[in-house]
């Protein structure tokens, strides 16, 4: 377009925001449950910063919204599932699985909440799960497995950003007590930072502070948006809720392992 460097960056940000907005719109429209909670999550300061950035996170987050909403539709929707529903879940799982070196792979197992009768028969049920999880795992193996295998070496590693000695996955397996100790210390020391930055406490490179009142308001909004209103049927089963918790824990654990092996100097306690 020959518009110059700065206009090109802003064009990228505008189109990122447009893509994120469109995906979130269709995600909220698609899901039969949690529409308001999904809207509030998309409007968090951190989500908005990523949506209008030049980062690929805008697209990743939009795909995540779409995948979750399609899984919820397949599980709790009233209309019969069709081939295009299966194709949509397969494509979205294929796109989501390799993101962040596979840290979002556990999210692809959200499809396991879809009841067998939604697919029409036992055979179709297993075929559908095979297509969705097969596409996700194949995509992960193709695009992210090599980066995962690179940290599976034994002994000490080297941190790319500093050249200092660091932990490896092999070290984690040989000294699980050290990993557990570092994990406990990290959660105890950084839990408030994790939560506030999830909402959006300090944006950009920690250079744009957001008032604590904003964090508190969005916390209340998230809680209120998750409540069931009187005229709404309780569709989400209890074991499904526990499955959501396990998926969240899986993503969190993979992110922590990545930070442990790629960013933590050997000997550090957090």
mmCIF file of C-alpha atoms in Angstrom:
data_model
loop_
_atom_site.group_PDB
_atom_site.id
_atom_site.type_symbol
_atom_site.label_atom_id
_atom_site.label_comp_id
_atom_site.label_asym_id
_atom_site.label_seq_id
_atom_site.Cartn_x
_atom_site.Cartn_y
_atom_site.Cartn_z
ATOM 1 C CA UNK A 1 0.000 0.000 0.000
ATOM 2 C CA UNK A 2 3.060 2.278 0.348
ATOM 3 C CA UNK A 3 1.555 3.998 3.389
ATOM 4 C CA UNK A 4 4.748 4.018 5.448
ATOM 5 C CA UNK A 5 5.920 2.187 8.551
ATOM 6 C CA UNK A 6 3.746 3.782 11.269
ATOM 7 C CA UNK A 7 0.459 3.696 9.278
ATOM 8 C CA UNK A 8 1.164 0.042 8.453
ATOM 9 C CA UNK A 9 1.486 -0.790 12.152
ATOM 10 C CA UNK A 10 -1.774 0.974 12.913
ATOM 11 C CA UNK A 11 -3.492 -0.816 10.026
ATOM 12 C CA UNK A 12 -2.332 -4.086 11.562
ATOM 13 C CA UNK A 13 -3.775 -3.075 14.923
ATOM 14 C CA UNK A 14 -7.082 -1.986 13.362
ATOM 15 C CA UNK A 15 -7.493 -5.266 11.489
ATOM 16 C CA UNK A 16 -6.481 -7.277 14.568
ATOM 17 C CA UNK A 17 -9.178 -5.483 16.538
ATOM 18 C CA UNK A 18 -11.735 -6.016 13.774
ATOM 19 C CA UNK A 19 -10.931 -9.741 13.606
ATOM 20 C CA UNK A 20 -11.139 -10.129 17.395
ATOM 21 C CA UNK A 21 -14.437 -8.229 17.546
ATOM 22 C CA UNK A 22 -15.999 -10.334 14.793
ATOM 23 C CA UNK A 23 -14.905 -13.609 16.411
ATOM 24 C CA UNK A 24 -16.156 -12.584 19.863
ATOM 25 C CA UNK A 25 -19.462 -11.416 18.345
ATOM 26 C CA UNK A 26 -20.081 -14.802 16.743
ATOM 27 C CA UNK A 27 -18.854 -16.614 19.883
ATOM 28 C CA UNK A 28 -21.392 -14.795 22.078
ATOM 29 C CA UNK A 29 -24.086 -15.323 19.473
ATOM 30 C CA UNK A 30 -23.258 -19.038 19.258
ATOM 31 C CA UNK A 31 -23.038 -20.080 22.907
ATOM 32 C CA UNK A 32 -26.327 -21.000 24.625
ATOM 33 C CA UNK A 33 -24.874 -20.356 28.103
ATOM 34 C CA UNK A 34 -22.561 -17.773 29.629
ATOM 35 C CA UNK A 35 -23.149 -15.042 27.046
ATOM 36 C CA UNK A 36 -22.739 -12.221 29.560
ATOM 37 C CA UNK A 37 -19.665 -13.822 31.164
ATOM 38 C CA UNK A 38 -18.064 -14.166 27.741
ATOM 39 C CA UNK A 39 -18.796 -10.502 26.979
ATOM 40 C CA UNK A 40 -17.232 -9.307 30.243
ATOM 41 C CA UNK A 41 -14.173 -11.504 29.675
ATOM 42 C CA UNK A 42 -13.726 -10.012 26.202
ATOM 43 C CA UNK A 43 -13.941 -6.483 27.640
ATOM 44 C CA UNK A 44 -11.274 -6.935 30.328
ATOM 45 C CA UNK A 45 -8.521 -4.288 30.031
ATOM 46 C CA UNK A 46 -5.924 -6.979 29.288
ATOM 47 C CA UNK A 47 -8.127 -8.571 26.624
ATOM 48 C CA UNK A 48 -8.740 -5.161 25.048
ATOM 49 C CA UNK A 49 -5.033 -4.327 25.039
ATOM 50 C CA UNK A 50 -4.254 -7.558 23.191
ATOM 51 C CA UNK A 51 -7.200 -7.063 20.831
ATOM 52 C CA UNK A 52 -5.896 -3.693 19.612
ATOM 53 C CA UNK A 53 -2.225 -4.691 19.590
ATOM 54 C CA UNK A 54 -0.008 -5.803 16.711
ATOM 55 C CA UNK A 55 0.343 -9.182 18.444
ATOM 56 C CA UNK A 56 -0.957 -12.542 17.232
ATOM 57 C CA UNK A 57 -2.568 -12.902 20.691
ATOM 58 C CA UNK A 58 -5.611 -11.036 19.359
ATOM 59 C CA UNK A 59 -6.266 -13.827 16.868
ATOM 60 C CA UNK A 60 -5.421 -16.608 19.350
ATOM 61 C CA UNK A 61 -7.857 -15.221 21.911
ATOM 62 C CA UNK A 62 -10.575 -14.819 19.288
ATOM 63 C CA UNK A 63 -10.117 -18.429 18.167
ATOM 64 C CA UNK A 64 -10.281 -19.546 21.815
ATOM 65 C CA UNK A 65 -13.580 -17.703 22.290
ATOM 66 C CA UNK A 66 -14.982 -19.337 19.157
ATOM 67 C CA UNK A 67 -13.827 -22.842 20.102
ATOM 68 C CA UNK A 68 -15.282 -22.586 23.617
ATOM 69 C CA UNK A 69 -18.591 -21.231 22.344
ATOM 70 C CA UNK A 70 -18.903 -23.975 19.717
ATOM 71 C CA UNK A 71 -18.189 -26.645 22.334
ATOM 72 C CA UNK A 72 -20.866 -25.148 24.594
ATOM 73 C CA UNK A 73 -23.288 -25.012 21.670
ATOM 74 C CA UNK A 74 -22.587 -28.645 20.812
ATOM 75 C CA UNK A 75 -23.094 -29.644 24.451
ATOM 76 C CA UNK A 76 -26.112 -27.537 25.408
ATOM 77 C CA UNK A 77 -27.729 -26.364 22.175
ATOM 78 C CA UNK A 78 -31.208 -27.478 21.147
ATOM 79 C CA UNK A 79 -30.769 -27.828 17.397
ATOM 80 C CA UNK A 80 -29.390 -31.145 16.014
ATOM 81 C CA UNK A 81 -25.682 -31.106 15.272
ATOM 82 C CA UNK A 82 -24.668 -31.186 11.631
ATOM 83 C CA UNK A 83 -21.515 -31.941 9.695
ATOM 84 C CA UNK A 84 -20.620 -28.263 9.549
ATOM 85 C CA UNK A 85 -20.645 -28.130 13.375
ATOM 86 C CA UNK A 86 -18.110 -30.948 13.456
ATOM 87 C CA UNK A 87 -15.994 -29.256 10.776
ATOM 88 C CA UNK A 88 -16.041 -25.969 12.719
ATOM 89 C CA UNK A 89 -14.845 -27.659 15.920
ATOM 90 C CA UNK A 90 -12.168 -29.592 14.034
ATOM 91 C CA UNK A 91 -10.804 -26.483 12.293
ATOM 92 C CA UNK A 92 -10.875 -24.370 15.467
ATOM 93 C CA UNK A 93 -9.157 -27.125 17.467
ATOM 94 C CA UNK A 94 -6.551 -27.426 14.724
ATOM 95 C CA UNK A 95 -5.864 -23.676 14.950
ATOM 96 C CA UNK A 96 -5.856 -23.499 18.756
ATOM 97 C CA UNK A 97 -3.811 -26.576 19.710
ATOM 98 C CA UNK A 98 -0.308 -25.418 18.648
ATOM 99 C CA UNK A 99 -0.667 -21.884 20.039
ATOM 100 C CA UNK A 100 1.820 -20.852 22.739
ATOM 101 C CA UNK A 101 3.871 -24.022 22.109
ATOM 102 C CA UNK A 102 0.904 -26.190 23.012
ATOM 103 C CA UNK A 103 -0.026 -24.484 26.295
ATOM 104 C CA UNK A 104 -3.642 -24.216 25.077
ATOM 105 C CA UNK A 105 -3.837 -27.891 24.051
ATOM 106 C CA UNK A 106 -5.872 -28.863 27.178
ATOM 107 C CA UNK A 107 -8.636 -26.520 25.991
ATOM 108 C CA UNK A 108 -9.223 -28.811 23.019
ATOM 109 C CA UNK A 109 -10.421 -31.509 25.442
ATOM 110 C CA UNK A 110 -13.425 -29.327 26.234
ATOM 111 C CA UNK A 111 -15.157 -31.264 23.446
ATOM 112 C CA UNK A 112 -15.459 -34.235 25.838
ATOM 113 C CA UNK A 113 -18.430 -32.540 27.534
ATOM 114 C CA UNK A 114 -20.548 -33.015 24.384
ATOM 115 C CA UNK A 115 -23.134 -35.740 25.180
ATOM 116 C CA UNK A 116 -23.278 -38.838 23.017
ATOM 117 C CA UNK A 117 -26.917 -38.269 22.023
ATOM 118 C CA UNK A 118 -26.036 -34.873 20.537
ATOM 119 C CA UNK A 119 -24.213 -36.652 17.703
ATOM 120 C CA UNK A 120 -27.097 -39.068 17.075
ATOM 121 C CA UNK A 121 -25.353 -42.383 17.760
ATOM 122 C CA UNK A 122 -22.453 -43.938 19.629
ATOM 123 C CA UNK A 123 -20.511 -44.455 16.397
ATOM 124 C CA UNK A 124 -20.920 -40.834 15.322
ATOM 125 C CA UNK A 125 -19.993 -39.686 18.816
ATOM 126 C CA UNK A 126 -16.628 -41.447 18.759
ATOM 127 C CA UNK A 127 -16.047 -40.392 15.155
ATOM 128 C CA UNK A 128 -16.662 -36.752 16.076
ATOM 129 C CA UNK A 129 -14.310 -36.892 19.074
ATOM 130 C CA UNK A 130 -11.708 -38.577 16.883
ATOM 131 C CA UNK A 131 -11.955 -35.814 14.276
ATOM 132 C CA UNK A 132 -11.773 -32.944 16.787
ATOM 133 C CA UNK A 133 -9.030 -34.332 19.030
ATOM 134 C CA UNK A 134 -7.204 -35.917 16.089
ATOM 135 C CA UNK A 135 -7.017 -32.587 14.258
ATOM 136 C CA UNK A 136 -5.881 -30.829 17.442
ATOM 137 C CA UNK A 137 -3.176 -33.366 18.310
ATOM 138 C CA UNK A 138 -1.943 -33.583 14.709
ATOM 139 C CA UNK A 139 -1.679 -29.802 14.514
ATOM 140 C CA UNK A 140 0.186 -29.706 17.835
ATOM 141 C CA UNK A 141 2.578 -32.452 16.720
ATOM 142 C CA UNK A 142 3.231 -30.685 13.407
ATOM 143 C CA UNK A 143 3.822 -27.142 14.632
ATOM 144 C CA UNK A 144 4.735 -27.226 18.333
ATOM 145 C CA UNK A 145 6.142 -30.634 19.232
ATOM 146 C CA UNK A 146 9.682 -29.663 18.198
ATOM 147 C CA UNK A 147 9.731 -26.654 20.523
ATOM 148 C CA UNK A 148 8.432 -28.871 23.340
ATOM 149 C CA UNK A 149 11.046 -31.557 22.704
ATOM 150 C CA UNK A 150 13.793 -28.923 22.811
ATOM 151 C CA UNK A 151 13.234 -28.480 26.555
ATOM 152 C CA UNK A 152 13.071 -32.220 27.325
ATOM 153 C CA UNK A 153 16.831 -32.558 27.661
ATOM 154 C CA UNK A 154 18.400 -33.662 30.922
ATOM 155 C CA UNK A 155 20.814 -31.602 32.985
ATOM 156 C CA UNK A 156 21.114 -27.828 32.899
ATOM 157 C CA UNK A 157 19.822 -25.573 30.176
ATOM 158 C CA UNK A 158 20.734 -22.090 29.019
ATOM 159 C CA UNK A 159 18.341 -19.174 29.098
ATOM 160 C CA UNK A 160 18.110 -17.572 25.670
ATOM 161 C CA UNK A 161 17.447 -14.067 27.001
ATOM 162 C CA UNK A 162 20.468 -13.963 29.356
ATOM 163 C CA UNK A 163 22.757 -16.924 28.685
ATOM 164 C CA UNK A 164 22.552 -17.960 32.358
ATOM 165 C CA UNK A 165 22.067 -21.556 33.435
ATOM 166 C CA UNK A 166 18.416 -22.540 33.687
ATOM 167 C CA UNK A 167 16.151 -25.422 34.544
ATOM 168 C CA UNK A 168 15.170 -28.078 31.999
ATOM 169 C CA UNK A 169 12.329 -30.546 31.775
ATOM 170 C CA UNK A 170 14.824 -33.306 32.475
ATOM 171 C CA UNK A 171 15.851 -31.505 35.668
ATOM 172 C CA UNK A 172 12.159 -31.251 36.568
ATOM 173 C CA UNK A 173 11.765 -35.039 36.246
ATOM 174 C CA UNK A 174 14.942 -35.733 38.222
ATOM 175 C CA UNK A 175 14.128 -33.228 40.997
ATOM 176 C CA UNK A 176 10.317 -33.041 41.273
ATOM 177 C CA UNK A 177 10.655 -31.746 44.840
ATOM 178 C CA UNK A 178 12.480 -28.657 43.536
ATOM 179 C CA UNK A 179 9.794 -28.016 40.925
ATOM 180 C CA UNK A 180 7.006 -28.378 43.513
ATOM 181 C CA UNK A 181 8.827 -26.023 45.889
ATOM 182 C CA UNK A 182 9.330 -23.413 43.165
ATOM 183 C CA UNK A 183 5.690 -23.778 42.089
ATOM 184 C CA UNK A 184 4.397 -23.289 45.641
ATOM 185 C CA UNK A 185 6.659 -20.267 46.166
ATOM 186 C CA UNK A 186 5.589 -18.778 42.846
ATOM 187 C CA UNK A 187 1.867 -19.143 43.510
ATOM 188 C CA UNK A 188 2.242 -17.741 47.043
ATOM 189 C CA UNK A 189 4.383 -14.807 45.941
ATOM 190 C CA UNK A 190 2.732 -13.945 42.632
ATOM 191 C CA UNK A 191 -0.936 -14.954 42.988
ATOM 192 C CA UNK A 192 -2.077 -11.348 43.425
ATOM 193 C CA UNK A 193 0.036 -10.298 40.424
ATOM 194 C CA UNK A 194 -1.377 -13.153 38.343
ATOM 195 C CA UNK A 195 -4.936 -12.148 39.093
ATOM 196 C CA UNK A 196 -4.502 -8.392 38.715
ATOM 197 C CA UNK A 197 -2.588 -8.797 35.445
ATOM 198 C CA UNK A 198 -5.246 -11.224 34.189
ATOM 199 C CA UNK A 199 -7.733 -8.368 34.538
ATOM 200 C CA UNK A 200 -5.193 -5.766 33.414
ATOM 201 C CA UNK A 201 -3.371 -3.989 36.235
ATOM 202 C CA UNK A 202 -0.347 -2.631 34.324
ATOM 203 C CA UNK A 203 -0.631 -2.540 30.565
ATOM 204 C CA UNK A 204 1.945 -2.150 27.805
ATOM 205 C CA UNK A 205 5.385 -3.039 29.234
ATOM 206 C CA UNK A 206 4.131 -2.295 32.786
ATOM 207 C CA UNK A 207 4.108 1.379 31.835
ATOM 208 C CA UNK A 208 0.349 2.100 31.887
ATOM 209 C CA UNK A 209 -1.011 1.568 35.421
ATOM 210 C CA UNK A 210 -4.711 0.772 35.824
ATOM 211 C CA UNK A 211 -6.370 1.897 39.049
ATOM 212 C CA UNK A 212 -7.167 -0.838 41.557
ATOM 213 C CA UNK A 213 -10.804 0.298 41.513
ATOM 214 C CA UNK A 214 -11.050 -0.834 37.870
ATOM 215 C CA UNK A 215 -9.735 -4.278 38.856
ATOM 216 C CA UNK A 216 -12.320 -4.513 41.632
ATOM 217 C CA UNK A 217 -15.166 -3.395 39.370
ATOM 218 C CA UNK A 218 -14.314 -5.978 36.721
ATOM 219 C CA UNK A 219 -14.005 -8.649 39.409
ATOM 220 C CA UNK A 220 -17.546 -7.857 40.557
ATOM 221 C CA UNK A 221 -18.763 -7.810 36.948
ATOM 222 C CA UNK A 222 -17.233 -11.237 36.306
ATOM 223 C CA UNK A 223 -18.929 -12.658 39.397
ATOM 224 C CA UNK A 224 -22.297 -11.091 38.518
ATOM 225 C CA UNK A 225 -22.104 -12.238 34.896
ATOM 226 C CA UNK A 226 -21.626 -15.840 36.042
ATOM 227 C CA UNK A 227 -24.801 -15.884 38.140
ATOM 228 C CA UNK A 228 -27.892 -17.628 36.832
ATOM 229 C CA UNK A 229 -30.967 -15.446 36.415
ATOM 230 C CA UNK A 230 -34.383 -16.686 37.504
ATOM 231 C CA UNK A 231 -35.776 -17.461 34.058
ATOM 232 C CA UNK A 232 -32.638 -19.324 32.925
ATOM 233 C CA UNK A 233 -32.452 -23.099 33.115
ATOM 234 C CA UNK A 234 -29.409 -24.621 34.797
ATOM 235 C CA UNK A 235 -27.862 -26.365 31.809
ATOM 236 C CA UNK A 236 -24.250 -26.853 32.932
ATOM 237 C CA UNK A 237 -23.787 -30.138 34.774
ATOM 238 C CA UNK A 238 -21.658 -30.250 37.909
ATOM 239 C CA UNK A 239 -19.112 -32.672 36.450
ATOM 240 C CA UNK A 240 -18.760 -30.351 33.477
ATOM 241 C CA UNK A 241 -17.844 -27.544 35.856
ATOM 242 C CA UNK A 242 -15.134 -29.708 37.408
ATOM 243 C CA UNK A 243 -13.906 -30.532 33.908
ATOM 244 C CA UNK A 244 -13.622 -26.779 33.232
ATOM 245 C CA UNK A 245 -11.521 -26.464 36.407
ATOM 246 C CA UNK A 246 -9.231 -29.325 35.323
ATOM 247 C CA UNK A 247 -8.730 -27.771 31.880
ATOM 248 C CA UNK A 248 -7.873 -24.430 33.491
ATOM 249 C CA UNK A 249 -5.421 -26.193 35.834
ATOM 250 C CA UNK A 250 -3.851 -27.985 32.877
ATOM 251 C CA UNK A 251 -3.277 -24.765 30.940
ATOM 252 C CA UNK A 252 -1.931 -23.055 34.064
ATOM 253 C CA UNK A 253 0.472 -25.947 34.761
ATOM 254 C CA UNK A 254 1.804 -25.958 31.181
ATOM 255 C CA UNK A 255 2.383 -22.197 31.311
ATOM 256 C CA UNK A 256 4.223 -22.566 34.634
ATOM 257 C CA UNK A 257 6.391 -25.393 33.243
ATOM 258 C CA UNK A 258 7.220 -23.194 30.242
ATOM 259 C CA UNK A 259 8.221 -20.320 32.531
ATOM 260 C CA UNK A 260 10.186 -22.748 34.731
ATOM 261 C CA UNK A 261 12.216 -24.164 31.831
ATOM 262 C CA UNK A 262 12.597 -21.055 29.643
ATOM 263 C CA UNK A 263 12.769 -18.065 31.985
ATOM 264 C CA UNK A 264 13.868 -19.176 35.473
ATOM 265 C CA UNK A 265 17.602 -19.035 36.321
ATOM 266 C CA UNK A 266 18.940 -22.181 37.975
ATOM 267 C CA UNK A 267 18.720 -21.803 41.759
ATOM 268 C CA UNK A 268 15.903 -19.261 41.826
ATOM 269 C CA UNK A 269 13.023 -20.046 44.194
ATOM 270 C CA UNK A 270 10.257 -18.460 42.077
#
